[in-house]
């Protein structure tokens, strides 16, 4: 493996290009050679990543045979990781198998899912095609015992979702676990009592993983992004990861790939303690901190944090785990947006195929908020402030600052620490009908707010300025 352009250089280069974009627009652009099989210029990369960068909000969907157990096996609860239940209780493959053989998600309505999710302001949907238990949600030709065709339902679960996404203008994306507790060629897993013969990783790659991905990338139209997972096993090395990325890039060159192929090019210094190094390994196109938010964002590095609605660490539906309150979820989306990242928020549908009421309720609350405030999320850039003199966060667009206020100031005043002249300020909820008074001082512009916050959770004040924000205090 030759890595001519380490990430640190790539990041520095991205910053340099951003600063000098207009001056050098016509100059020959350097080609990023950090992925030797795939070459593109910085501008091509920017174009390929643009939908992802603008989206800010994606929806993770974890669904599989584990959804039938919903965090409970023979009266015992998992308490975390409901989708890990087979491993947690070491359920032999032969005992786990009937779960799928009796799975009938008869209430599944992909169109209804997508409409509901889209209304919440979500721009991309990423569903588990195959989680660690190895069960395939589509009728793969590469096994005959462990895919949707063995269920009473029988039909492809991915196809209707891919179609509905396309029709509704939502990017269809897929999660795919490399680790596979069912396949005889994946190393390890003592509970795989159906295994025959000796595991062979090369055979797993060439005869199973790669052809399966080919099925997915040739049978479901354009796929926006792939969220790889389960490559931490020592059997899977950096070269395997590099090959996997190259395979995917060839299948669909427009694809966005998360960082979990297992490829380990030279790594950047983040400058803060990361909770989970695997989440932060920089490969593919972006890093995917699981349940973590980089403290102040990561200029020059694309990132997306995935978060569960049912802590702790439940991605598959758990019938016992409480749901996080909506205000926490919304403020998380705002926080992530203000730091230049994406939020991939998870739902775990139930075994019948329904988005459970608690999740549906949160999506509806997102929808109501987004109806008014989506423009302060989609397509926004990161805040230049690391601290704000009020409780809230800030996002921006050219000529506009969006101040997301979490706690309405008692004195009815909001200090925006910029020296720019403010041409107009208004509540987004009011769509500019009533301009707010603004006074200038050496500390910045002070906006006089209406007496009552328009939204109990996050109210957005729009401040229009000329030019780049000139920040007075960080
Ligand atoms: O699909 C979701 C997780 O199942 C998957 N990534 C997200 C998106 C993931 N797999 N492994 N990990 C995350 C890290 C490993 C966590 C573990 Fe555990 C700690 C495995 C066993 C102990 C968490 C707690 C999962 C099961 C119990």
CSV table of C-alpha atoms and ligand atoms in Angstrom, one decimal:
chain,number,residue,atom,x,y,z
A,1,UNK,CA,0.0,0.0,0.0
A,2,UNK,CA,1.4,3.4,-1.0
A,3,UNK,CA,0.0,6.4,0.7
A,4,UNK,CA,1.5,9.4,-1.0
A,5,UNK,CA,-0.8,12.0,0.5
A,6,UNK,CA,-1.3,11.5,4.2
A,7,UNK,CA,-4.5,12.7,5.8
A,8,UNK,CA,-2.8,15.5,7.6
A,9,UNK,CA,-1.7,16.9,4.2
A,10,UNK,CA,-5.1,16.2,2.7
A,11,UNK,CA,-6.8,18.1,5.5
A,12,UNK,CA,-4.4,21.0,5.3
A,13,UNK,CA,-4.9,21.0,1.5
A,14,UNK,CA,-8.7,21.1,1.9
A,15,UNK,CA,-8.4,24.2,4.2
A,16,UNK,CA,-6.0,25.8,1.7
A,17,UNK,CA,-8.3,25.1,-1.2
A,18,UNK,CA,-11.3,26.5,0.7
A,19,UNK,CA,-9.4,29.7,1.4
A,20,UNK,CA,-8.1,30.2,-2.0
A,21,UNK,CA,-10.9,28.7,-4.0
A,22,UNK,CA,-11.8,31.8,-6.0
A,23,UNK,CA,-8.2,32.8,-6.7
A,24,UNK,CA,-7.2,29.4,-8.0
A,25,UNK,CA,-10.4,28.2,-9.5
A,26,UNK,CA,-8.8,27.7,-12.9
A,27,UNK,CA,-5.5,26.4,-11.8
A,28,UNK,CA,-4.8,22.7,-12.3
A,29,UNK,CA,-6.0,20.9,-9.3
A,30,UNK,CA,-4.0,18.4,-7.3
A,31,UNK,CA,-5.3,14.9,-7.4
A,32,UNK,CA,-5.8,13.1,-4.2
A,33,UNK,CA,-3.8,9.9,-4.3
A,34,UNK,CA,-4.3,8.7,-0.8
A,35,UNK,CA,-6.6,6.0,-2.2
A,36,UNK,CA,-4.5,4.5,-4.9
A,37,UNK,CA,-7.3,2.9,-6.8
A,38,UNK,CA,-9.5,5.9,-6.9
A,39,UNK,CA,-8.5,9.3,-8.0
A,40,UNK,CA,-10.4,12.5,-8.0
A,41,UNK,CA,-9.6,16.2,-7.6
A,42,UNK,CA,-10.6,18.2,-4.6
A,43,UNK,CA,-13.3,19.8,-6.6
A,44,UNK,CA,-14.6,16.4,-7.8
A,45,UNK,CA,-14.6,15.3,-4.2
A,46,UNK,CA,-16.5,18.4,-3.1
A,47,UNK,CA,-19.1,17.7,-5.8
A,48,UNK,CA,-19.4,14.0,-4.7
A,49,UNK,CA,-19.8,14.9,-1.1
A,50,UNK,CA,-22.1,17.9,-1.5
A,51,UNK,CA,-25.4,16.2,-0.8
A,52,UNK,CA,-23.9,14.6,2.3
A,53,UNK,CA,-22.5,17.9,3.6
A,54,UNK,CA,-25.8,19.7,3.0
A,55,UNK,CA,-28.0,17.0,4.5
A,56,UNK,CA,-27.0,17.4,8.2
A,57,UNK,CA,-29.8,14.9,9.2
A,58,UNK,CA,-29.9,11.2,8.3
A,59,UNK,CA,-31.9,8.3,9.7
A,60,UNK,CA,-30.4,5.0,10.6
A,61,UNK,CA,-32.7,2.0,10.5
A,62,UNK,CA,-31.7,-1.2,12.4
A,63,UNK,CA,-34.0,-4.0,11.5
A,64,UNK,CA,-33.6,-7.8,11.5
A,65,UNK,CA,-34.5,-11.0,13.2
A,66,UNK,CA,-33.2,-9.5,16.5
A,67,UNK,CA,-36.2,-7.0,16.3
A,68,UNK,CA,-38.4,-10.0,17.1
A,69,UNK,CA,-36.7,-10.4,20.4
A,70,UNK,CA,-36.6,-6.7,21.1
A,71,UNK,CA,-34.0,-7.0,23.9
A,72,UNK,CA,-35.3,-10.1,25.6
A,73,UNK,CA,-34.3,-13.7,25.5
A,74,UNK,CA,-35.9,-16.4,27.6
A,75,UNK,CA,-37.0,-13.9,30.2
A,76,UNK,CA,-33.6,-12.2,30.3
A,77,UNK,CA,-33.0,-8.7,29.1
A,78,UNK,CA,-30.0,-7.4,27.2
A,79,UNK,CA,-30.2,-3.9,28.7
A,80,UNK,CA,-27.9,-2.6,26.0
A,81,UNK,CA,-27.2,-3.6,22.4
A,82,UNK,CA,-30.6,-5.2,21.6
A,83,UNK,CA,-29.2,-6.0,18.1
A,84,UNK,CA,-26.3,-7.9,19.7
A,85,UNK,CA,-28.6,-10.3,21.5
A,86,UNK,CA,-27.4,-13.4,19.7
A,87,UNK,CA,-23.8,-12.7,20.9
A,88,UNK,CA,-24.9,-11.5,24.4
A,89,UNK,CA,-26.7,-14.8,25.2
A,90,UNK,CA,-24.5,-16.9,22.9
A,91,UNK,CA,-27.6,-18.2,21.1
A,92,UNK,CA,-26.5,-21.0,18.8
A,93,UNK,CA,-27.2,-20.3,15.1
A,94,UNK,CA,-29.5,-23.3,14.9
A,95,UNK,CA,-31.6,-21.8,17.7
A,96,UNK,CA,-31.5,-18.3,16.3
A,97,UNK,CA,-32.5,-19.4,12.8
A,98,UNK,CA,-36.2,-20.0,13.5
A,99,UNK,CA,-36.5,-16.3,14.4
A,100,UNK,CA,-36.1,-15.5,10.8
A,101,UNK,CA,-38.1,-18.5,9.6
A,102,UNK,CA,-41.1,-17.1,11.5
A,103,UNK,CA,-40.5,-13.4,10.8
A,104,UNK,CA,-43.4,-11.8,9.1
A,105,UNK,CA,-43.2,-8.0,9.0
A,106,UNK,CA,-46.7,-7.8,7.5
A,107,UNK,CA,-47.3,-4.2,8.5
A,108,UNK,CA,-44.2,-2.9,6.6
A,109,UNK,CA,-45.1,0.0,4.4
A,110,UNK,CA,-41.9,1.5,3.0
A,111,UNK,CA,-43.6,4.5,1.5
A,112,UNK,CA,-45.2,5.4,4.8
A,113,UNK,CA,-41.8,5.1,6.5
A,114,UNK,CA,-40.1,7.4,4.0
A,115,UNK,CA,-42.8,10.0,4.1
A,116,UNK,CA,-42.8,10.2,7.8
A,117,UNK,CA,-39.0,10.3,8.0
A,118,UNK,CA,-38.7,12.8,5.2
A,119,UNK,CA,-41.3,15.1,6.9
A,120,UNK,CA,-39.0,15.2,9.9
A,121,UNK,CA,-36.3,16.9,7.8
A,122,UNK,CA,-34.2,13.8,7.2
A,123,UNK,CA,-32.3,13.8,3.9
A,124,UNK,CA,-30.9,10.3,3.8
A,125,UNK,CA,-32.0,6.9,5.1
A,126,UNK,CA,-29.5,4.2,5.9
A,127,UNK,CA,-30.8,0.7,6.6
A,128,UNK,CA,-29.1,-2.4,7.8
A,129,UNK,CA,-28.9,-4.7,4.8
A,130,UNK,CA,-27.0,-7.2,6.9
A,131,UNK,CA,-26.1,-6.7,10.6
A,132,UNK,CA,-23.6,-8.8,12.6
A,133,UNK,CA,-26.0,-11.8,12.7
A,134,UNK,CA,-25.5,-12.1,9.0
A,135,UNK,CA,-29.2,-12.1,8.1
A,136,UNK,CA,-29.8,-10.4,4.7
A,137,UNK,CA,-32.9,-8.2,4.3
A,138,UNK,CA,-32.8,-8.8,0.5
A,139,UNK,CA,-33.2,-12.1,-1.4
A,140,UNK,CA,-29.5,-12.6,-2.0
A,141,UNK,CA,-28.5,-15.3,-4.4
A,142,UNK,CA,-25.3,-15.9,-2.4
A,143,UNK,CA,-26.9,-17.9,0.4
A,144,UNK,CA,-30.1,-19.9,0.4
A,145,UNK,CA,-30.6,-20.2,4.2
A,146,UNK,CA,-30.2,-16.8,5.7
A,147,UNK,CA,-32.1,-14.1,3.8
A,148,UNK,CA,-35.6,-12.7,3.6
A,149,UNK,CA,-36.6,-15.4,1.2
A,150,UNK,CA,-36.7,-17.9,4.0
A,151,UNK,CA,-39.3,-15.9,6.0
A,152,UNK,CA,-43.1,-16.2,5.6
A,153,UNK,CA,-43.0,-12.6,4.4
A,154,UNK,CA,-40.7,-13.6,1.6
A,155,UNK,CA,-40.4,-10.3,-0.3
A,156,UNK,CA,-37.4,-8.1,-0.6
A,157,UNK,CA,-37.4,-5.5,2.3
A,158,UNK,CA,-34.8,-3.2,0.6
A,159,UNK,CA,-36.4,-2.7,-2.8
A,160,UNK,CA,-39.6,-0.9,-1.7
A,161,UNK,CA,-37.5,1.3,0.5
A,162,UNK,CA,-35.0,2.1,-2.2
A,163,UNK,CA,-37.9,2.9,-4.6
A,164,UNK,CA,-39.8,5.0,-2.0
A,165,UNK,CA,-36.6,7.0,-1.3
A,166,UNK,CA,-36.1,7.7,-4.9
A,167,UNK,CA,-39.6,8.8,-5.5
A,168,UNK,CA,-39.6,11.0,-2.4
A,169,UNK,CA,-36.2,12.5,-3.1
A,170,UNK,CA,-34.4,11.0,-0.1
A,171,UNK,CA,-31.0,9.4,-0.5
A,172,UNK,CA,-31.1,5.7,-0.1
A,173,UNK,CA,-28.1,4.5,1.9
A,174,UNK,CA,-27.1,1.1,3.2
A,175,UNK,CA,-25.4,-0.2,6.4
A,176,UNK,CA,-23.5,-3.4,5.8
A,177,UNK,CA,-21.6,-5.4,8.5
A,178,UNK,CA,-18.5,-7.2,7.3
A,179,UNK,CA,-18.4,-9.3,10.5
A,180,UNK,CA,-20.8,-12.1,10.0
A,181,UNK,CA,-21.9,-14.5,12.8
A,182,UNK,CA,-23.6,-16.8,10.4
A,183,UNK,CA,-21.3,-17.4,7.5
A,184,UNK,CA,-19.0,-20.4,7.8
A,185,UNK,CA,-16.0,-18.5,6.3
A,186,UNK,CA,-16.1,-15.6,8.8
A,187,UNK,CA,-13.5,-16.4,11.5
A,188,UNK,CA,-14.5,-16.9,15.2
A,189,UNK,CA,-18.0,-17.2,16.7
A,190,UNK,CA,-18.2,-20.3,18.9
A,191,UNK,CA,-22.0,-20.0,18.8
A,192,UNK,CA,-22.2,-20.7,15.1
A,193,UNK,CA,-23.1,-24.4,15.5
A,194,UNK,CA,-24.1,-24.6,11.8
A,195,UNK,CA,-20.5,-24.0,10.7
A,196,UNK,CA,-18.9,-26.7,8.7
A,197,UNK,CA,-15.3,-26.7,7.5
A,198,UNK,CA,-12.6,-24.2,8.3
A,199,UNK,CA,-13.2,-20.4,8.1
A,200,UNK,CA,-11.4,-18.8,5.1
A,201,UNK,CA,-11.4,-15.0,5.1
A,202,UNK,CA,-10.2,-14.7,1.5
A,203,UNK,CA,-13.0,-17.0,0.4
A,204,UNK,CA,-15.4,-14.9,2.5
A,205,UNK,CA,-14.3,-11.8,0.7
A,206,UNK,CA,-14.2,-13.1,-2.9
A,207,UNK,CA,-17.1,-15.5,-2.8
A,208,UNK,CA,-19.5,-13.8,-0.5
A,209,UNK,CA,-18.9,-10.2,0.7
A,210,UNK,CA,-17.8,-8.7,-2.6
A,211,UNK,CA,-20.5,-10.4,-4.7
A,212,UNK,CA,-23.1,-9.5,-2.2
A,213,UNK,CA,-22.1,-5.8,-2.4
A,214,UNK,CA,-22.3,-6.2,-6.2
A,215,UNK,CA,-25.8,-7.4,-5.9
A,216,UNK,CA,-26.7,-4.4,-3.7
A,217,UNK,CA,-24.9,-1.9,-5.9
A,218,UNK,CA,-26.4,-3.2,-9.2
A,219,UNK,CA,-29.9,-4.0,-8.1
A,220,UNK,CA,-31.2,-0.9,-6.2
A,221,UNK,CA,-30.3,2.1,-8.3
A,222,UNK,CA,-28.0,4.8,-7.0
A,223,UNK,CA,-26.9,4.3,-3.4
A,224,UNK,CA,-25.9,7.5,-1.7
A,225,UNK,CA,-23.7,6.1,1.0
A,226,UNK,CA,-22.5,2.9,2.5
A,227,UNK,CA,-22.0,2.6,6.3
A,228,UNK,CA,-19.6,-0.3,6.8
A,229,UNK,CA,-19.2,-1.8,10.2
A,230,UNK,CA,-17.7,-4.8,12.0
A,231,UNK,CA,-14.2,-4.7,10.6
A,232,UNK,CA,-12.4,-4.5,13.9
A,233,UNK,CA,-11.7,-8.3,14.0
A,234,UNK,CA,-7.9,-8.9,13.7
A,235,UNK,CA,-8.6,-11.3,10.9
A,236,UNK,CA,-9.6,-8.2,8.8
A,237,UNK,CA,-6.6,-6.0,8.0
A,238,UNK,CA,-5.9,-2.7,6.3
A,239,UNK,CA,-5.3,-4.3,2.9
A,240,UNK,CA,-8.7,-6.0,3.1
A,241,UNK,CA,-10.2,-2.6,3.8
A,242,UNK,CA,-8.4,-0.9,0.9
A,243,UNK,CA,-9.6,-3.6,-1.4
A,244,UNK,CA,-13.1,-3.3,-0.1
A,245,UNK,CA,-13.2,0.5,-0.7
A,246,UNK,CA,-11.7,0.0,-4.2
A,247,UNK,CA,-14.4,-2.6,-5.0
A,248,UNK,CA,-17.1,-0.2,-3.9
A,249,UNK,CA,-15.7,2.8,-5.8
A,250,UNK,CA,-15.8,0.7,-8.9
A,251,UNK,CA,-19.4,-0.3,-8.4
A,252,UNK,CA,-20.6,3.2,-8.0
A,253,UNK,CA,-18.0,6.0,-8.2
A,254,UNK,CA,-20.4,8.6,-6.8
A,255,UNK,CA,-20.7,6.6,-3.6
A,256,UNK,CA,-19.9,8.1,-0.2
A,257,UNK,CA,-18.2,5.6,2.1
A,258,UNK,CA,-17.9,5.8,5.9
A,259,UNK,CA,-14.6,5.2,7.7
A,260,UNK,CA,-15.1,1.6,8.7
A,261,UNK,CA,-13.8,-0.4,5.7
A,262,UNK,CA,-10.8,-1.5,7.9
A,263,UNK,CA,-8.4,0.5,5.7
A,264,UNK,CA,-5.9,2.4,7.9
A,265,UNK,CA,-4.1,5.1,6.0
A,266,UNK,CA,-1.9,7.6,8.0
A,267,UNK,CA,-4.1,9.2,10.6
A,268,UNK,CA,-4.6,12.8,11.6
A,269,UNK,CA,-4.0,14.2,15.1
A,270,UNK,CA,-7.4,15.2,16.5
A,271,UNK,CA,-6.1,17.2,19.4
A,272,UNK,CA,-8.7,15.7,21.9
A,273,UNK,CA,-9.2,12.4,23.6
A,274,UNK,CA,-11.5,10.2,21.5
A,275,UNK,CA,-13.8,7.7,23.3
A,276,UNK,CA,-13.6,5.1,20.6
A,277,UNK,CA,-10.6,5.0,18.2
A,278,UNK,CA,-12.4,2.7,15.8
A,279,UNK,CA,-15.1,5.4,15.2
A,280,UNK,CA,-12.5,8.0,14.6
A,281,UNK,CA,-10.1,6.1,12.2
A,282,UNK,CA,-10.0,8.2,9.1
A,283,UNK,CA,-10.6,6.1,5.9
A,284,UNK,CA,-13.2,6.2,3.2
A,285,UNK,CA,-14.8,9.7,3.0
A,286,UNK,CA,-15.7,10.6,6.6
A,287,UNK,CA,-15.5,9.5,10.2
A,288,UNK,CA,-18.5,8.0,12.0
A,289,UNK,CA,-18.1,8.6,15.8
A,290,UNK,CA,-20.6,6.2,17.3
A,291,UNK,CA,-22.5,8.0,20.1
A,292,UNK,CA,-19.9,10.7,20.2
A,293,UNK,CA,-19.7,14.3,19.1
A,294,UNK,CA,-16.3,15.9,18.4
A,295,UNK,CA,-16.2,18.7,21.0
A,296,UNK,CA,-15.7,21.6,18.5
A,297,UNK,CA,-16.2,20.0,15.1
A,298,UNK,CA,-13.4,19.0,12.7
A,299,UNK,CA,-12.5,21.6,10.1
A,300,UNK,CA,-11.5,19.9,6.9
A,301,UNK,CA,-12.8,16.4,7.9
A,302,UNK,CA,-16.3,15.3,7.1
A,303,UNK,CA,-18.1,13.6,10.0
A,304,UNK,CA,-21.3,12.1,11.1
A,305,UNK,CA,-22.3,11.0,14.5
A,306,UNK,CA,-24.8,8.2,14.9
A,307,UNK,CA,-27.0,8.3,17.9
A,308,UNK,CA,-29.6,6.0,19.3
A,309,UNK,CA,-33.1,7.0,20.5
A,310,UNK,CA,-33.1,4.2,23.0
A,311,UNK,CA,-30.0,4.3,25.2
A,312,UNK,CA,-27.8,2.7,26.2
A,313,UNK,CA,-26.5,1.5,22.9
A,314,UNK,CA,-29.7,0.0,21.6
A,315,UNK,CA,-29.9,0.2,17.8
A,316,UNK,CA,-32.3,-2.7,17.3
A,317,UNK,CA,-35.7,-2.1,18.9
A,318,UNK,CA,-35.8,-2.8,22.7
A,319,UNK,CA,-39.3,-3.2,24.1
A,320,UNK,CA,-38.1,-2.0,27.6
A,321,UNK,CA,-35.6,0.8,26.9
A,322,UNK,CA,-36.9,4.3,27.3
A,323,UNK,CA,-36.8,6.8,24.5
A,324,UNK,CA,-34.7,10.0,24.7
A,325,UNK,CA,-36.9,13.1,25.0
A,326,UNK,CA,-37.5,15.1,21.9
A,327,UNK,CA,-35.8,18.3,23.2
A,328,UNK,CA,-32.6,16.4,23.7
A,329,UNK,CA,-32.7,15.0,20.2
A,330,UNK,CA,-33.4,18.3,18.6
A,331,UNK,CA,-30.7,20.1,20.5
A,332,UNK,CA,-28.4,17.4,19.5
A,333,UNK,CA,-29.2,17.9,15.8
A,334,UNK,CA,-28.6,21.7,16.3
A,335,UNK,CA,-25.4,21.1,18.2
A,336,UNK,CA,-24.0,18.7,15.5
A,337,UNK,CA,-25.0,21.1,12.7
A,338,UNK,CA,-23.3,24.0,14.5
A,339,UNK,CA,-20.1,22.0,14.5
A,340,UNK,CA,-20.3,21.1,10.8
A,341,UNK,CA,-21.3,17.5,11.2
A,342,UNK,CA,-24.2,15.2,10.4
A,343,UNK,CA,-26.6,13.5,12.8
A,344,UNK,CA,-27.5,9.9,11.8
A,345,UNK,CA,-30.4,9.3,14.3
A,346,UNK,CA,-31.5,5.7,14.7
A,347,UNK,CA,-34.9,4.1,14.7
A,348,UNK,CA,-35.5,0.4,15.4
A,349,UNK,CA,-38.8,-0.6,13.8
A,350,UNK,CA,-40.6,-3.5,15.5
A,351,UNK,CA,-40.8,-7.0,14.0
A,352,UNK,CA,-44.2,-6.3,12.5
A,353,UNK,CA,-42.7,-3.5,10.4
A,354,UNK,CA,-43.9,-0.5,12.3
A,355,UNK,CA,-42.1,2.6,13.4
A,356,UNK,CA,-43.0,2.3,17.0
A,357,UNK,CA,-45.2,5.0,18.5
A,358,UNK,CA,-42.5,6.6,20.6
A,359,UNK,CA,-40.2,7.0,17.6
A,360,UNK,CA,-43.1,8.2,15.4
A,361,UNK,CA,-44.0,10.8,18.0
A,362,UNK,CA,-40.4,12.2,18.0
A,363,UNK,CA,-40.4,12.2,14.2
A,364,UNK,CA,-43.6,14.2,14.2
A,365,UNK,CA,-42.1,16.7,16.6
A,366,UNK,CA,-39.1,17.0,14.3
A,367,UNK,CA,-41.5,17.6,11.4
A,368,UNK,CA,-43.2,20.4,13.2
A,369,UNK,CA,-40.0,22.1,14.1
A,370,UNK,CA,-38.4,21.6,10.7
A,371,UNK,CA,-41.5,23.0,8.9
A,372,UNK,CA,-40.5,26.3,10.4
A,373,UNK,CA,-36.7,26.1,10.9
A,374,UNK,CA,-35.3,23.6,8.3
A,375,UNK,CA,-33.4,26.4,6.5
A,376,UNK,CA,-31.3,26.9,9.7
A,377,UNK,CA,-30.2,23.3,9.5
A,378,UNK,CA,-30.0,22.1,5.8
A,379,UNK,CA,-27.0,23.4,3.9
A,380,UNK,CA,-25.6,25.4,6.8
A,381,UNK,CA,-22.0,25.7,7.7
A,382,UNK,CA,-20.3,25.4,11.1
A,383,UNK,CA,-20.3,28.2,13.6
A,384,UNK,CA,-17.1,30.2,13.8
A,385,UNK,CA,-17.7,30.8,17.5
A,386,UNK,CA,-16.5,28.2,20.0
A,387,UNK,CA,-18.5,29.9,22.8
A,388,UNK,CA,-21.6,32.0,22.6
A,389,UNK,CA,-22.9,34.5,25.2
A,390,UNK,CA,-26.2,32.7,25.4
A,391,UNK,CA,-27.5,29.1,25.8
A,392,UNK,CA,-27.7,27.8,22.3
A,393,UNK,CA,-25.9,27.2,19.1
A,394,UNK,CA,-25.3,28.9,15.8
A,395,UNK,CA,-25.3,27.8,12.2
A,396,UNK,CA,-24.6,30.0,9.1
A,397,UNK,CA,-25.2,30.5,5.5
A,398,UNK,CA,-23.7,33.2,3.3
A,399,UNK,CA,-25.0,36.5,4.6
A,400,UNK,CA,-27.0,34.9,7.4
A,401,UNK,CA,-26.3,33.8,11.0
A,402,UNK,CA,-28.9,31.5,12.6
A,403,UNK,CA,-28.9,31.7,16.3
A,404,UNK,CA,-30.6,28.7,17.8
A,405,UNK,CA,-31.7,29.8,21.3
A,406,UNK,CA,-32.2,27.0,23.8
A,407,UNK,CA,-32.9,29.2,26.8
A,408,UNK,CA,-34.8,32.4,26.2
A,409,UNK,CA,-32.8,35.3,27.8
A,410,UNK,CA,-34.6,36.8,30.7
A,411,UNK,CA,-33.6,40.3,29.7
A,412,UNK,CA,-34.9,39.8,26.2
A,413,UNK,CA,-31.6,40.6,24.6
A,414,UNK,CA,-29.2,38.5,22.6
A,415,UNK,CA,-25.6,39.5,22.0
A,416,UNK,CA,-24.1,38.4,18.7
A,417,UNK,CA,-20.4,39.0,19.1
A,418,UNK,CA,-19.6,40.2,15.5
A,419,UNK,CA,-18.5,43.6,14.3
A,420,UNK,CA,-20.4,43.3,11.0
A,421,UNK,CA,-23.2,45.7,10.3
A,422,UNK,CA,-26.5,43.9,10.8
A,423,UNK,CA,-28.9,44.7,8.0
A,424,UNK,CA,-31.9,42.8,9.4
A,425,UNK,CA,-32.8,40.5,12.3
A,426,UNK,CA,-36.0,38.5,12.7
A,427,UNK,CA,-37.4,35.3,14.2
A,428,UNK,CA,-37.5,32.5,11.7
A,429,UNK,CA,-40.9,31.5,13.0
A,430,UNK,CA,-42.1,34.9,11.9
A,431,UNK,CA,-40.5,34.6,8.5
A,432,UNK,CA,-39.2,38.1,8.7
A,433,UNK,CA,-42.7,39.8,9.1
A,434,UNK,CA,-41.5,41.7,12.2
A,435,UNK,CA,-38.0,43.0,12.1
A,436,UNK,CA,-36.2,42.9,15.5
A,437,UNK,CA,-34.4,46.0,16.8
A,438,UNK,CA,-30.6,45.7,16.7
A,439,UNK,CA,-28.1,48.0,18.5
A,440,UNK,CA,-24.4,48.0,17.9
A,441,UNK,CA,-21.7,48.2,20.7
A,442,UNK,CA,-18.0,47.3,20.9
A,443,UNK,CA,-19.1,43.8,22.1
A,444,UNK,CA,-21.1,43.2,19.0
A,445,UNK,CA,-24.8,43.5,17.9
A,446,UNK,CA,-27.5,43.2,20.4
A,447,UNK,CA,-30.9,41.9,19.2
A,448,UNK,CA,-34.0,42.7,21.1
A,449,UNK,CA,-36.2,39.6,21.3
A,450,UNK,CA,-39.9,39.2,21.5
A,451,UNK,CA,-41.2,38.6,25.0
A,452,UNK,CA,-42.0,35.0,24.4
A,453,UNK,CA,-39.9,32.3,22.7
A,454,UNK,CA,-41.7,31.1,19.6
A,455,UNK,CA,-40.6,27.5,20.3
A,456,UNK,CA,-40.3,25.9,23.7
A,457,UNK,CA,-37.2,23.9,22.7
A,458,UNK,CA,-35.2,25.8,20.1
A,459,UNK,CA,-36.1,29.2,18.7
A,460,UNK,CA,-34.2,30.5,15.7
A,461,UNK,CA,-33.2,34.2,15.4
A,462,UNK,CA,-31.9,35.1,11.9
A,463,UNK,CA,-29.3,37.9,11.7
A,464,UNK,CA,-28.4,39.1,8.3
A,465,UNK,CA,-24.9,40.5,7.9
A,466,UNK,CA,-22.7,41.7,5.0
A,467,UNK,CA,-19.6,39.6,4.3
A,468,UNK,CA,-17.9,37.1,6.4
A,469,UNK,CA,-18.7,37.2,10.1
A,470,UNK,CA,-16.0,39.2,11.9
A,471,UNK,CA,-16.0,37.5,15.3
A,472,UNK,CA,-15.3,39.7,18.3
A,473,UNK,CA,-15.0,37.1,21.0
A,474,UNK,CA,-14.4,33.3,20.7
B,1,LIG,O1,-25.0,-1.3,14.5
B,1,LIG,C1,-24.7,-0.6,15.7
B,1,LIG,C2,-23.9,-1.4,16.6
B,1,LIG,O2,-24.5,-2.7,16.8
B,1,LIG,C3,-22.6,-1.5,15.9
B,1,LIG,N1,-22.5,-0.2,15.3
B,1,LIG,C4,-23.8,0.5,15.5
B,1,LIG,C5,-24.1,1.5,14.4
B,1,LIG,C6,-21.5,-1.8,16.8
B,1,LIG,N2,-21.1,-3.0,16.8
B,1,LIG,N3,-20.1,-3.1,17.6
B,1,LIG,N4,-19.9,-2.0,18.2
B,1,LIG,C7,-20.8,-1.1,17.7
B,1,LIG,C8,-18.9,-1.8,19.2
B,1,LIG,C9,-19.0,-2.9,20.1
B,1,LIG,C10,-19.7,-2.8,21.3
B,1,LIG,C11,-19.8,-3.9,22.2
B,1,LIG,FE1,-21.5,-4.4,23.1
B,1,LIG,C12,-19.6,-3.8,23.6
B,1,LIG,C13,-20.1,-5.2,21.9
B,1,LIG,C14,-20.2,-6.0,23.1
B,1,LIG,C15,-19.9,-5.1,24.2
B,1,LIG,C16,-22.8,-2.8,22.9
B,1,LIG,C17,-22.9,-3.3,24.1
B,1,LIG,C18,-23.1,-3.8,22.0
B,1,LIG,C19,-23.4,-4.9,22.7
B,1,LIG,C20,-23.2,-4.7,24.0
